[in-house]
Short mmCIF file of the C-alpha atoms (twelve columns), coordinates in Angstrom:
data_MODEL
# 
_entry.id   MODEL 
# 
loop_
_atom_site.group_PDB 
_atom_site.id 
_atom_site.type_symbol 
_atom_site.label_atom_id 
_atom_site.label_alt_id 
_atom_site.label_comp_id 
_atom_site.label_asym_id 
_atom_site.label_seq_id 
_atom_site.Cartn_x 
_atom_site.Cartn_y 
_atom_site.Cartn_z 
_atom_site.pdbx_PDB_model_num 
ATOM 1   C CA . MET A 1   102.683 113.101 81.068  1 
ATOM 2   C CA . TYR A 2   102.549 110.110 83.364  1 
ATOM 3   C CA . GLN A 3   105.471 108.561 85.230  1 
ATOM 4   C CA . VAL A 4   105.310 105.241 87.076  1 
ATOM 5   C CA . PHE A 5   107.840 104.082 89.674  1 
ATOM 6   C CA . LEU A 6   108.368 100.823 91.557  1 
ATOM 7   C CA . GLY A 7   110.609 100.354 94.578  1 
ATOM 8   C CA . LYS A 8   111.181 98.575  97.867  1 
ATOM 9   C CA . ILE A 9   109.815 100.073 101.072 1 
ATOM 10  C CA . SER A 10  112.711 98.689  103.106 1 
ATOM 11  C CA . SER A 11  115.214 100.623 100.968 1 
ATOM 12  C CA . LEU A 12  113.245 103.791 100.282 1 
ATOM 13  C CA . SER A 13  112.179 104.306 103.901 1 
ATOM 14  C CA . THR A 14  115.787 104.403 105.102 1 
ATOM 15  C CA . ASP A 15  117.463 106.436 102.353 1 
ATOM 16  C CA . PRO A 16  118.486 110.096 102.916 1 
ATOM 17  C CA . TRP A 17  115.398 111.486 101.196 1 
ATOM 18  C CA . ALA A 18  113.078 109.682 103.588 1 
ATOM 19  C CA . GLN A 19  115.164 110.344 106.685 1 
ATOM 20  C CA . ALA A 20  115.058 114.076 105.969 1 
ATOM 21  C CA . LEU A 21  111.293 113.836 106.557 1 
ATOM 22  C CA . SER A 22  111.418 111.466 109.522 1 
ATOM 23  C CA . ARG A 23  110.281 114.060 112.055 1 
ATOM 24  C CA . HIS A 24  106.983 114.371 110.165 1 
ATOM 25  C CA . ALA A 25  106.373 110.620 109.800 1 
ATOM 26  C CA . PRO A 26  103.679 108.828 111.793 1 
ATOM 27  C CA . GLN A 27  104.668 106.252 114.365 1 
ATOM 28  C CA . GLY A 28  103.720 102.599 114.241 1 
ATOM 29  C CA . ALA A 29  102.980 100.269 111.357 1 
ATOM 30  C CA . ARG A 30  102.442 103.059 108.800 1 
ATOM 31  C CA . ARG A 31  105.813 104.737 109.371 1 
ATOM 32  C CA . ALA A 32  107.972 102.842 106.851 1 
ATOM 33  C CA . ARG A 33  105.331 103.076 104.119 1 
ATOM 34  C CA . TRP A 34  104.843 106.799 104.716 1 
ATOM 35  C CA . LEU A 35  108.586 107.436 104.621 1 
ATOM 36  C CA . ALA A 36  109.033 105.402 101.439 1 
ATOM 37  C CA . GLY A 37  106.279 107.283 99.597  1 
ATOM 38  C CA . ARG A 38  107.197 110.774 100.787 1 
ATOM 39  C CA . GLY A 39  110.901 110.123 100.296 1 
ATOM 40  C CA . LEU A 40  110.329 109.018 96.711  1 
ATOM 41  C CA . LEU A 41  108.204 112.078 95.977  1 
ATOM 42  C CA . SER A 42  110.845 114.350 97.531  1 
ATOM 43  C CA . ARG A 43  113.514 112.811 95.315  1 
ATOM 44  C CA . LEU A 44  111.425 113.457 92.199  1 
ATOM 45  C CA . PHE A 45  110.899 117.124 93.077  1 
ATOM 46  C CA . ALA A 46  114.497 117.861 94.109  1 
ATOM 47  C CA . PRO A 47  116.008 120.398 94.301  1 
ATOM 48  C CA . ARG A 48  112.611 122.038 94.812  1 
ATOM 49  C CA . PRO A 49  110.876 121.322 98.114  1 
ATOM 50  C CA . LEU A 50  108.024 118.831 98.194  1 
ATOM 51  C CA . PRO A 51  104.700 120.702 97.788  1 
ATOM 52  C CA . ASP A 52  102.225 120.679 100.650 1 
ATOM 53  C CA . ILE A 53  100.137 117.497 100.750 1 
ATOM 54  C CA . VAL A 54  96.560  117.633 101.998 1 
ATOM 55  C CA . TYR A 55  93.843  114.989 102.329 1 
ATOM 56  C CA . SER A 56  90.302  114.669 101.045 1 
ATOM 57  C CA . GLU A 57  87.425  113.745 103.346 1 
ATOM 58  C CA . GLN A 58  87.902  110.140 102.212 1 
ATOM 59  C CA . GLY A 59  91.605  110.275 103.098 1 
ATOM 60  C CA . LYS A 60  93.080  110.571 99.599  1 
ATOM 61  C CA . PRO A 61  96.364  112.539 99.614  1 
ATOM 62  C CA . PHE A 62  96.933  115.204 96.980  1 
ATOM 63  C CA . PHE A 63  99.010  118.306 96.419  1 
ATOM 64  C CA . SER A 64  97.483  121.592 97.469  1 
ATOM 65  C CA . SER A 65  95.312  123.184 94.770  1 
ATOM 66  C CA . ARG A 66  97.980  125.655 93.671  1 
ATOM 67  C CA . TYR A 67  100.221 122.817 92.435  1 
ATOM 68  C CA . PRO A 68  99.094  121.234 89.118  1 
ATOM 69  C CA . LEU A 69  100.349 117.685 89.659  1 
ATOM 70  C CA . TRP A 70  98.547  114.565 90.851  1 
ATOM 71  C CA . PHE A 71  99.885  111.355 92.343  1 
ATOM 72  C CA . SER A 72  98.812  108.013 93.771  1 
ATOM 73  C CA . VAL A 73  100.763 105.524 95.870  1 
ATOM 74  C CA . SER A 74  100.095 101.847 96.516  1 
ATOM 75  C CA . GLN A 75  101.973 99.420  98.749  1 
ATOM 76  C CA . CYS A 76  101.969 95.653  99.007  1 
ATOM 77  C CA . GLU A 77  104.239 93.949  101.528 1 
ATOM 78  C CA . ASP A 78  107.725 95.394  100.749 1 
ATOM 79  C CA . ASP A 79  106.804 96.786  97.328  1 
ATOM 80  C CA . ILE A 80  105.618 100.306 96.572  1 
ATOM 81  C CA . ALA A 81  104.282 101.842 93.365  1 
ATOM 82  C CA . LEU A 82  103.843 105.517 92.526  1 
ATOM 83  C CA . ILE A 83  102.237 107.260 89.572  1 
ATOM 84  C CA . VAL A 84  102.683 111.003 88.986  1 
ATOM 85  C CA . SER A 85  100.631 112.964 86.458  1 
ATOM 86  C CA . ASP A 86  100.246 116.474 85.081  1 
ATOM 87  C CA . GLU A 87  97.136  115.512 83.081  1 
ATOM 88  C CA . GLY A 88  94.614  114.952 85.869  1 
ATOM 89  C CA . ASP A 89  93.802  112.780 88.842  1 
ATOM 90  C CA . VAL A 90  95.215  109.254 89.010  1 
ATOM 91  C CA . GLY A 91  94.823  106.023 90.942  1 
ATOM 92  C CA . CYS A 92  97.345  103.244 91.455  1 
ATOM 93  C CA . SER A 93  96.960  99.727  92.812  1 
ATOM 94  C CA . LEU A 94  99.614  97.102  93.480  1 
ATOM 95  C CA . GLU A 95  98.907  93.540  94.596  1 
ATOM 96  C CA . GLN A 96  100.962 90.392  95.018  1 
ATOM 97  C CA . VAL A 97  99.498  87.564  92.937  1 
ATOM 98  C CA . ARG A 98  99.243  84.894  95.596  1 
ATOM 99  C CA . PRO A 99  97.008  82.025  96.704  1 
ATOM 100 C CA . GLN A 100 94.080  83.091  98.846  1 
ATOM 101 C CA . ASP A 101 91.604  80.585  100.194 1 
ATOM 102 C CA . ASN A 102 88.579  82.884  100.021 1 
ATOM 103 C CA . TRP A 103 89.243  84.587  96.700  1 
ATOM 104 C CA . ARG A 104 86.078  83.187  95.131  1 
ATOM 105 C CA . THR A 105 84.016  84.476  98.052  1 
ATOM 106 C CA . LEU A 106 85.586  87.905  97.636  1 
ATOM 107 C CA . ALA A 107 84.904  87.852  93.899  1 
ATOM 108 C CA . ASN A 108 81.265  86.936  94.518  1 
ATOM 109 C CA . ALA A 109 80.964  89.818  96.964  1 
ATOM 110 C CA . VAL A 110 82.428  92.655  94.893  1 
ATOM 111 C CA . PHE A 111 82.724  91.687  91.200  1 
ATOM 112 C CA . SER A 112 80.180  92.864  88.638  1 
ATOM 113 C CA . ASN A 113 78.464  90.491  86.220  1 
ATOM 114 C CA . ALA A 114 80.888  91.495  83.469  1 
ATOM 115 C CA . GLU A 115 83.870  90.965  85.755  1 
ATOM 116 C CA . HIS A 116 82.543  87.541  86.713  1 
ATOM 117 C CA . ALA A 117 82.197  86.693  83.032  1 
ATOM 118 C CA . GLU A 118 85.805  87.730  82.444  1 
ATOM 119 C CA . LEU A 119 86.885  85.522  85.337  1 
ATOM 120 C CA . GLU A 120 84.915  82.500  84.151  1 
ATOM 121 C CA . ASN A 121 86.288  82.819  80.617  1 
ATOM 122 C CA . GLU A 122 89.736  82.004  81.969  1 
ATOM 123 C CA . THR A 123 91.008  78.460  82.283  1 
ATOM 124 C CA . PRO A 124 90.782  77.093  85.849  1 
ATOM 125 C CA . GLU A 125 94.526  77.379  86.357  1 
ATOM 126 C CA . SER A 126 94.448  81.058  85.259  1 
ATOM 127 C CA . GLN A 127 91.486  82.175  87.335  1 
ATOM 128 C CA . LEU A 128 93.477  83.142  90.431  1 
ATOM 129 C CA . HIS A 129 95.651  85.452  88.316  1 
ATOM 130 C CA . ALA A 130 92.498  86.847  86.706  1 
ATOM 131 C CA . PHE A 131 91.035  87.542  90.159  1 
ATOM 132 C CA . TRP A 132 94.049  89.678  91.119  1 
ATOM 133 C CA . ARG A 133 94.045  91.382  87.705  1 
ATOM 134 C CA . ILE A 134 90.419  92.437  88.093  1 
ATOM 135 C CA . ARG A 135 90.840  93.387  91.731  1 
ATOM 136 C CA . THR A 136 93.790  95.704  91.020  1 
ATOM 137 C CA . ARG A 137 91.811  97.370  88.220  1 
ATOM 138 C CA . LYS A 138 88.899  98.018  90.581  1 
ATOM 139 C CA . GLU A 139 91.182  99.365  93.295  1 
ATOM 140 C CA . ALA A 140 92.939  101.724 90.857  1 
ATOM 141 C CA . ILE A 141 89.577  103.168 89.771  1 
ATOM 142 C CA . LEU A 142 88.501  103.467 93.402  1 
ATOM 143 C CA . LYS A 143 91.666  105.392 94.282  1 
ATOM 144 C CA . GLN A 144 91.409  107.641 91.228  1 
ATOM 145 C CA . ARG A 145 87.921  108.632 92.365  1 
ATOM 146 C CA . GLY A 146 89.079  109.107 95.943  1 
ATOM 147 C CA . ALA A 147 86.203  106.910 97.123  1 
ATOM 148 C CA . TYR A 148 85.838  104.897 100.304 1 
ATOM 149 C CA . SER A 149 87.082  101.294 100.204 1 
ATOM 150 C CA . TRP A 150 83.584  99.888  100.757 1 
ATOM 151 C CA . GLN A 151 82.473  101.513 97.482  1 
ATOM 152 C CA . ILE A 152 84.542  99.053  95.455  1 
ATOM 153 C CA . VAL A 153 81.421  96.913  94.995  1 
ATOM 154 C CA . SER A 154 79.860  99.709  92.896  1 
ATOM 155 C CA . ILE A 155 82.787  99.839  90.466  1 
ATOM 156 C CA . ASP A 156 82.606  97.867  87.240  1 
ATOM 157 C CA . SER A 157 86.102  97.829  85.772  1 
ATOM 158 C CA . ALA A 158 84.821  96.094  82.629  1 
ATOM 159 C CA . ALA A 159 82.421  98.917  81.740  1 
ATOM 160 C CA . SER A 160 83.235  101.779 79.395  1 
ATOM 161 C CA . ALA A 161 84.111  104.945 81.294  1 
ATOM 162 C CA . PRO A 162 85.578  108.424 80.743  1 
ATOM 163 C CA . HIS A 163 88.794  107.374 82.462  1 
ATOM 164 C CA . SER A 164 91.534  105.029 81.215  1 
ATOM 165 C CA . VAL A 165 92.639  101.872 83.047  1 
ATOM 166 C CA . SER A 166 95.844  100.025 82.214  1 
ATOM 167 C CA . GLN A 167 97.536  96.996  83.747  1 
ATOM 168 C CA . ARG A 168 100.863 95.248  83.766  1 
ATOM 169 C CA . GLN A 169 102.250 92.113  85.356  1 
ATOM 170 C CA . VAL A 170 105.628 92.813  86.974  1 
ATOM 171 C CA . GLY A 171 107.050 89.510  88.147  1 
ATOM 172 C CA . SER A 172 104.574 88.270  90.749  1 
ATOM 173 C CA . LEU A 173 103.020 91.725  91.126  1 
ATOM 174 C CA . SER A 174 99.833  92.946  89.488  1 
ATOM 175 C CA . LEU A 175 100.013 96.690  88.820  1 
ATOM 176 C CA . ALA A 176 97.084  98.802  87.606  1 
ATOM 177 C CA . VAL A 177 96.663  102.532 87.074  1 
ATOM 178 C CA . CYS A 178 93.601  104.637 86.384  1 
ATOM 179 C CA . THR A 179 94.232  107.891 84.515  1 
ATOM 180 C CA . THR A 180 92.215  110.857 83.271  1 
ATOM 181 C CA . THR A 181 93.530  110.587 79.715  1 
ATOM 182 C CA . PRO A 182 94.635  107.503 77.728  1 
ATOM 183 C CA . PHE A 183 97.785  105.865 79.049  1 
ATOM 184 C CA . SER A 184 99.237  102.389 78.564  1 
ATOM 185 C CA . LEU A 185 101.454 100.685 81.121  1 
ATOM 186 C CA . THR A 186 102.436 98.101  78.541  1 
ATOM 187 C CA . SER A 187 104.035 100.675 76.225  1 
ATOM 188 C CA . ALA A 188 105.354 103.116 78.839  1 
ATOM 189 C CA . PRO A 189 108.477 102.586 80.956  1 
ATOM 190 C CA . VAL A 190 108.170 101.676 84.618  1 
ATOM 191 C CA . HIS A 191 111.085 103.168 86.523  1 
ATOM 192 C CA . TYR A 192 112.636 100.874 89.117  1 
ATOM 193 C CA . VAL A 193 113.949 102.821 92.088  1 
ATOM 194 C CA . ASP A 194 116.728 101.304 94.164  1 
ATOM 195 C CA . ASP A 195 119.744 102.257 96.268  1 
ATOM 196 C CA . ALA A 196 121.877 102.759 93.180  1 
ATOM 197 C CA . LEU A 197 119.528 105.454 91.908  1 
ATOM 198 C CA . ALA A 198 119.663 107.167 95.285  1 
ATOM 199 C CA . GLU A 199 123.470 107.253 95.109  1 
ATOM 200 C CA . LYS A 200 123.458 108.627 91.569  1 
ATOM 201 C CA . SER A 201 120.965 111.410 92.269  1 
ATOM 202 C CA . SER A 202 122.656 114.779 91.830  1 
ATOM 203 C CA . ALA A 203 120.548 116.654 94.383  1 
ATOM 204 C CA . ARG A 204 120.734 115.704 98.040  1 
ATOM 205 C CA . PRO A 205 118.309 116.573 100.857 1 
ATOM 206 C CA . GLU A 206 119.588 119.070 103.403 1 
# 
């Protein structure tokens, strides 16, 4: 089972679920993102408490080994995406499809030959979208592996692999997930989390 959620950091970081965890949140620029992610996870587990979250040497968060669920969070500006799985480790990447002056330089630096071929097969007006599509795929694989960010150059998202990678365009957002078993974002629902859902939730944080 895989579940995918999308929401707004500005809303999720200030709702009751997040505020119940505020004393544990870091200060500074990461605070709102941390609160949004932990608050969303807390809401999904309610009325049970959120399991302990630990970190790998590379900084990947995961539930302690006694809890058989995996998750991955990605943020981009005010948007946040979360995937939760009971089938194995997962990775999630969310990017805003936007103009970027040096996108070709970035592609030359980190794309594989097969990824470059995919990019060049697109029409010129579609190549920027293709760049973000490929980049989100690579980042999802990177996060599923729990690797360091600099290792993205070694990932070939166009190659066959034991994992499954799926993508979906959500408005101006490019969303990609990497899963242990086959999963399709295009055929599975993406749950949109907003203030209305928070109000309708039957369990409330103490």
